[in-house]
């Protein structure tokens, strides 16, 4: 399994018991969805290794307490401490309406209500304070904030995102 075929679930942040249980800080809005997992991929070095789960339950809001089959003592837990956990993209819950996963909208066409077709989504930059659509229009890159107020409609069938860009923003890039 490659990381590109997976989504980031969270990171092992601490040991829970001397029996090798660990706590994982989840990167999700719905932690309860992941309480019944049977396995997960653990990033060790440059590899994703499947780990099977004996028991898994929520622990204080967005922490998941996991008892792995292969981890039964503190030194085993130490070896995986700080590791990231991944699941296959196929296990992501389906989103509807204007909600989307960033990887899902790559190559979608962006239509602005004033400028019409302003290009194709090539990525989403989420390393800034606010996530930005990276849109390619000919030889220019246009950056538009990913905000509910800006996204009018998401059409998965036609692979189109309809937006109302803030006044003057698209002009900055196209002039």
PDB file of C-alpha atoms in Angstrom:
ATOM      1  CA  UNK A   1       0.000   0.000   0.000  1.00  0.00           C
ATOM      2  CA  UNK A   2       1.291   3.468  -0.927  1.00  0.00           C
ATOM      3  CA  UNK A   3       0.631   6.668   1.023  1.00  0.00           C
ATOM      4  CA  UNK A   4      -0.905   8.150  -2.116  1.00  0.00           C
ATOM      5  CA  UNK A   5      -3.627   5.461  -1.888  1.00  0.00           C
ATOM      6  CA  UNK A   6      -4.345   6.318   1.746  1.00  0.00           C
ATOM      7  CA  UNK A   7      -5.516   9.126   3.977  1.00  0.00           C
ATOM      8  CA  UNK A   8      -3.883  10.311   7.172  1.00  0.00           C
ATOM      9  CA  UNK A   9      -5.879   9.169  10.209  1.00  0.00           C
ATOM     10  CA  UNK A  10      -3.736  10.382  13.088  1.00  0.00           C
ATOM     11  CA  UNK A  11      -0.554   9.979  15.089  1.00  0.00           C
ATOM     12  CA  UNK A  12       0.470   7.789  18.017  1.00  0.00           C
ATOM     13  CA  UNK A  13       1.096  10.329  20.770  1.00  0.00           C
ATOM     14  CA  UNK A  14       1.583   8.295  23.951  1.00  0.00           C
ATOM     15  CA  UNK A  15       1.565   4.932  25.650  1.00  0.00           C
ATOM     16  CA  UNK A  16      -1.528   4.097  27.660  1.00  0.00           C
ATOM     17  CA  UNK A  17      -0.516   1.033  29.629  1.00  0.00           C
ATOM     18  CA  UNK A  18       2.379  -1.291  30.353  1.00  0.00           C
ATOM     19  CA  UNK A  19       0.577  -3.832  28.116  1.00  0.00           C
ATOM     20  CA  UNK A  20       1.497  -1.889  24.970  1.00  0.00           C
ATOM     21  CA  UNK A  21      -1.727   0.048  24.427  1.00  0.00           C
ATOM     22  CA  UNK A  22      -1.245   3.414  22.717  1.00  0.00           C
ATOM     23  CA  UNK A  23      -3.202   6.622  22.323  1.00  0.00           C
ATOM     24  CA  UNK A  24      -3.697   8.056  18.849  1.00  0.00           C
ATOM     25  CA  UNK A  25      -4.591  11.694  18.231  1.00  0.00           C
ATOM     26  CA  UNK A  26      -7.108  11.495  15.409  1.00  0.00           C
ATOM     27  CA  UNK A  27      -7.294  14.038  12.597  1.00  0.00           C
ATOM     28  CA  UNK A  28     -11.047  13.843  12.065  1.00  0.00           C
ATOM     29  CA  UNK A  29     -14.286  15.594  12.899  1.00  0.00           C
ATOM     30  CA  UNK A  30     -16.020  12.248  13.558  1.00  0.00           C
ATOM     31  CA  UNK A  31     -13.770  10.120  15.808  1.00  0.00           C
ATOM     32  CA  UNK A  32     -16.562   7.634  16.607  1.00  0.00           C
ATOM     33  CA  UNK A  33     -16.461   6.416  12.976  1.00  0.00           C
ATOM     34  CA  UNK A  34     -13.082   4.773  13.713  1.00  0.00           C
ATOM     35  CA  UNK A  35     -13.950   2.950  16.969  1.00  0.00           C
ATOM     36  CA  UNK A  36     -14.553  -0.426  15.314  1.00  0.00           C
ATOM     37  CA  UNK A  37     -11.453  -0.683  13.127  1.00  0.00           C
ATOM     38  CA  UNK A  38      -9.873  -4.097  12.624  1.00  0.00           C
ATOM     39  CA  UNK A  39      -6.587  -2.887  11.139  1.00  0.00           C
ATOM     40  CA  UNK A  40      -4.656   0.211  10.168  1.00  0.00           C
ATOM     41  CA  UNK A  41      -1.448   1.051   8.313  1.00  0.00           C
ATOM     42  CA  UNK A  42       1.397   2.333  10.490  1.00  0.00           C
ATOM     43  CA  UNK A  43       4.093   4.432   8.838  1.00  0.00           C
ATOM     44  CA  UNK A  44       7.485   3.010   9.821  1.00  0.00           C
ATOM     45  CA  UNK A  45      10.444   4.438   7.929  1.00  0.00           C
ATOM     46  CA  UNK A  46       9.313   4.776   4.309  1.00  0.00           C
ATOM     47  CA  UNK A  47       6.848   1.886   4.545  1.00  0.00           C
ATOM     48  CA  UNK A  48       3.216   1.465   5.497  1.00  0.00           C
ATOM     49  CA  UNK A  49       2.928  -1.684   7.610  1.00  0.00           C
ATOM     50  CA  UNK A  50      -0.472  -3.262   8.334  1.00  0.00           C
ATOM     51  CA  UNK A  51      -1.163  -3.622  12.056  1.00  0.00           C
ATOM     52  CA  UNK A  52      -4.143  -5.619  13.300  1.00  0.00           C
ATOM     53  CA  UNK A  53      -6.213  -4.378  16.206  1.00  0.00           C
ATOM     54  CA  UNK A  54      -7.412  -6.455  19.170  1.00  0.00           C
ATOM     55  CA  UNK A  55      -9.402  -3.635  20.721  1.00  0.00           C
ATOM     56  CA  UNK A  56     -10.012   0.001  19.874  1.00  0.00           C
ATOM     57  CA  UNK A  57     -12.098   2.614  21.689  1.00  0.00           C
ATOM     58  CA  UNK A  58     -12.451   6.361  22.092  1.00  0.00           C
ATOM     59  CA  UNK A  59     -10.557   7.974  24.935  1.00  0.00           C
ATOM     60  CA  UNK A  60     -11.400  11.583  25.799  1.00  0.00           C
ATOM     61  CA  UNK A  61     -12.877  13.165  22.673  1.00  0.00           C
ATOM     62  CA  UNK A  62     -10.426  12.842  19.748  1.00  0.00           C
ATOM     63  CA  UNK A  63      -8.023  10.269  21.197  1.00  0.00           C
ATOM     64  CA  UNK A  64      -8.315   6.637  20.228  1.00  0.00           C
ATOM     65  CA  UNK A  65      -6.996   3.961  22.580  1.00  0.00           C
ATOM     66  CA  UNK A  66      -5.668   1.044  20.534  1.00  0.00           C
ATOM     67  CA  UNK A  67      -4.539  -2.401  21.597  1.00  0.00           C
ATOM     68  CA  UNK A  68      -2.592  -3.806  18.606  1.00  0.00           C
ATOM     69  CA  UNK A  69      -2.143  -7.579  18.174  1.00  0.00           C
ATOM     70  CA  UNK A  70       1.600  -7.079  17.552  1.00  0.00           C
ATOM     71  CA  UNK A  71       2.247  -4.639  20.442  1.00  0.00           C
ATOM     72  CA  UNK A  72       2.040  -6.258  23.873  1.00  0.00           C
ATOM     73  CA  UNK A  73       4.562  -4.402  26.042  1.00  0.00           C
ATOM     74  CA  UNK A  74       6.123  -0.984  26.589  1.00  0.00           C
ATOM     75  CA  UNK A  75       9.189  -1.578  24.421  1.00  0.00           C
ATOM     76  CA  UNK A  76       6.962  -2.643  21.480  1.00  0.00           C
ATOM     77  CA  UNK A  77       4.936   0.540  22.029  1.00  0.00           C
ATOM     78  CA  UNK A  78       8.146   2.620  22.140  1.00  0.00           C
ATOM     79  CA  UNK A  79       9.079   1.343  18.658  1.00  0.00           C
ATOM     80  CA  UNK A  80       5.905   2.765  17.109  1.00  0.00           C
ATOM     81  CA  UNK A  81       5.678   5.936  19.230  1.00  0.00           C
ATOM     82  CA  UNK A  82       5.183   9.042  17.073  1.00  0.00           C
ATOM     83  CA  UNK A  83       4.222   6.977  14.021  1.00  0.00           C
ATOM     84  CA  UNK A  84       1.449   8.148  11.725  1.00  0.00           C
ATOM     85  CA  UNK A  85      -1.586   5.981  10.975  1.00  0.00           C
ATOM     86  CA  UNK A  86      -3.223   5.660   7.560  1.00  0.00           C
ATOM     87  CA  UNK A  87      -6.285   3.987   6.067  1.00  0.00           C
ATOM     88  CA  UNK A  88      -7.107   3.286   2.403  1.00  0.00           C
ATOM     89  CA  UNK A  89      -8.950   6.105   0.612  1.00  0.00           C
ATOM     90  CA  UNK A  90     -11.763   3.648  -0.079  1.00  0.00           C
ATOM     91  CA  UNK A  91     -12.659   3.721   3.633  1.00  0.00           C
ATOM     92  CA  UNK A  92     -13.315   7.466   3.735  1.00  0.00           C
ATOM     93  CA  UNK A  93     -16.960   8.199   4.510  1.00  0.00           C
ATOM     94  CA  UNK A  94     -18.745   9.554   1.408  1.00  0.00           C
ATOM     95  CA  UNK A  95     -19.405  13.292   1.508  1.00  0.00           C
ATOM     96  CA  UNK A  96     -22.359  14.970  -0.145  1.00  0.00           C
ATOM     97  CA  UNK A  97     -23.433  18.478  -1.071  1.00  0.00           C
ATOM     98  CA  UNK A  98     -20.691  21.103  -0.965  1.00  0.00           C
ATOM     99  CA  UNK A  99     -18.494  19.075   1.394  1.00  0.00           C
ATOM    100  CA  UNK A 100     -15.447  17.419  -0.181  1.00  0.00           C
ATOM    101  CA  UNK A 101     -12.051  15.903   0.465  1.00  0.00           C
ATOM    102  CA  UNK A 102      -9.133  17.833  -1.001  1.00  0.00           C
ATOM    103  CA  UNK A 103      -7.894  14.868  -3.053  1.00  0.00           C
ATOM    104  CA  UNK A 104     -11.388  14.411  -4.511  1.00  0.00           C
ATOM    105  CA  UNK A 105     -11.536  17.770  -6.343  1.00  0.00           C
ATOM    106  CA  UNK A 106      -8.234  17.594  -8.222  1.00  0.00           C
ATOM    107  CA  UNK A 107      -8.944  18.262 -11.939  1.00  0.00           C
ATOM    108  CA  UNK A 108     -12.357  19.813 -11.196  1.00  0.00           C
ATOM    109  CA  UNK A 109     -13.212  22.861 -13.327  1.00  0.00           C
ATOM    110  CA  UNK A 110     -13.843  26.080 -11.382  1.00  0.00           C
ATOM    111  CA  UNK A 111     -16.605  28.387 -12.599  1.00  0.00           C
ATOM    112  CA  UNK A 112     -16.820  31.876 -11.094  1.00  0.00           C
ATOM    113  CA  UNK A 113     -20.165  33.700 -11.382  1.00  0.00           C
ATOM    114  CA  UNK A 114     -18.471  36.783 -12.874  1.00  0.00           C
ATOM    115  CA  UNK A 115     -15.459  35.413 -14.830  1.00  0.00           C
ATOM    116  CA  UNK A 116     -16.891  32.053 -15.899  1.00  0.00           C
ATOM    117  CA  UNK A 117     -14.346  29.241 -16.282  1.00  0.00           C
ATOM    118  CA  UNK A 118     -11.253  30.311 -14.338  1.00  0.00           C
ATOM    119  CA  UNK A 119      -9.359  27.026 -14.637  1.00  0.00           C
ATOM    120  CA  UNK A 120      -8.730  23.567 -13.225  1.00  0.00           C
ATOM    121  CA  UNK A 121      -8.004  22.665  -9.587  1.00  0.00           C
ATOM    122  CA  UNK A 122      -4.449  21.292  -9.447  1.00  0.00           C
ATOM    123  CA  UNK A 123      -4.289  21.062  -5.666  1.00  0.00           C
ATOM    124  CA  UNK A 124      -5.267  22.527  -2.321  1.00  0.00           C
ATOM    125  CA  UNK A 125      -2.658  24.320  -0.251  1.00  0.00           C
ATOM    126  CA  UNK A 126      -3.553  23.645   3.366  1.00  0.00           C
ATOM    127  CA  UNK A 127      -0.179  24.654   4.807  1.00  0.00           C
ATOM    128  CA  UNK A 128      -1.314  28.265   5.186  1.00  0.00           C
ATOM    129  CA  UNK A 129      -3.604  29.756   7.837  1.00  0.00           C
ATOM    130  CA  UNK A 130      -6.458  29.304   5.378  1.00  0.00           C
ATOM    131  CA  UNK A 131      -6.686  26.512   2.794  1.00  0.00           C
ATOM    132  CA  UNK A 132      -6.451  27.718  -0.811  1.00  0.00           C
ATOM    133  CA  UNK A 133      -7.635  26.210  -4.085  1.00  0.00           C
ATOM    134  CA  UNK A 134      -4.679  26.080  -6.496  1.00  0.00           C
ATOM    135  CA  UNK A 135      -6.249  26.705  -9.892  1.00  0.00           C
ATOM    136  CA  UNK A 136      -4.354  26.577 -13.193  1.00  0.00           C
ATOM    137  CA  UNK A 137      -5.561  28.806 -16.057  1.00  0.00           C
ATOM    138  CA  UNK A 138      -3.245  28.585 -19.062  1.00  0.00           C
ATOM    139  CA  UNK A 139       0.143  29.677 -17.685  1.00  0.00           C
ATOM    140  CA  UNK A 140      -1.234  31.387 -14.562  1.00  0.00           C
ATOM    141  CA  UNK A 141      -1.967  30.048 -11.109  1.00  0.00           C
ATOM    142  CA  UNK A 142      -4.982  31.433  -9.269  1.00  0.00           C
ATOM    143  CA  UNK A 143      -5.349  31.029  -5.506  1.00  0.00           C
ATOM    144  CA  UNK A 144      -8.875  31.151  -4.080  1.00  0.00           C
ATOM    145  CA  UNK A 145      -9.719  30.623  -0.388  1.00  0.00           C
ATOM    146  CA  UNK A 146     -11.548  27.387   0.412  1.00  0.00           C
ATOM    147  CA  UNK A 147     -14.505  28.868   2.277  1.00  0.00           C
ATOM    148  CA  UNK A 148     -18.162  27.890   2.508  1.00  0.00           C
ATOM    149  CA  UNK A 149     -19.172  31.493   1.676  1.00  0.00           C
ATOM    150  CA  UNK A 150     -17.261  31.329  -1.626  1.00  0.00           C
ATOM    151  CA  UNK A 151     -18.358  27.859  -2.804  1.00  0.00           C
ATOM    152  CA  UNK A 152     -21.828  28.110  -4.346  1.00  0.00           C
ATOM    153  CA  UNK A 153     -22.149  24.529  -5.570  1.00  0.00           C
ATOM    154  CA  UNK A 154     -20.071  21.385  -6.022  1.00  0.00           C
ATOM    155  CA  UNK A 155     -21.164  19.120  -8.883  1.00  0.00           C
ATOM    156  CA  UNK A 156     -19.441  15.744  -8.688  1.00  0.00           C
ATOM    157  CA  UNK A 157     -21.052  14.434 -11.898  1.00  0.00           C
ATOM    158  CA  UNK A 158     -19.662  17.211 -14.094  1.00  0.00           C
ATOM    159  CA  UNK A 159     -16.552  17.670 -11.899  1.00  0.00           C
ATOM    160  CA  UNK A 160     -17.289  21.362 -11.477  1.00  0.00           C
ATOM    161  CA  UNK A 161     -17.021  23.771  -8.546  1.00  0.00           C
ATOM    162  CA  UNK A 162     -19.122  26.916  -8.786  1.00  0.00           C
ATOM    163  CA  UNK A 163     -17.791  29.863  -6.788  1.00  0.00           C
ATOM    164  CA  UNK A 164     -18.439  33.520  -6.032  1.00  0.00           C
ATOM    165  CA  UNK A 165     -14.895  34.830  -5.684  1.00  0.00           C
ATOM    166  CA  UNK A 166     -14.410  38.002  -3.651  1.00  0.00           C
ATOM    167  CA  UNK A 167     -14.591  41.101  -5.859  1.00  0.00           C
ATOM    168  CA  UNK A 168     -11.296  41.815  -7.630  1.00  0.00           C
ATOM    169  CA  UNK A 169      -9.532  38.595  -6.524  1.00  0.00           C
ATOM    170  CA  UNK A 170      -9.639  36.765  -9.880  1.00  0.00           C
ATOM    171  CA  UNK A 171      -8.724  40.017 -11.691  1.00  0.00           C
ATOM    172  CA  UNK A 172      -5.462  40.154  -9.701  1.00  0.00           C
ATOM    173  CA  UNK A 173      -4.333  36.915 -11.332  1.00  0.00           C
ATOM    174  CA  UNK A 174      -5.734  37.318 -14.835  1.00  0.00           C
ATOM    175  CA  UNK A 175      -4.645  40.892 -15.548  1.00  0.00           C
TER     176      UNK A 175
END
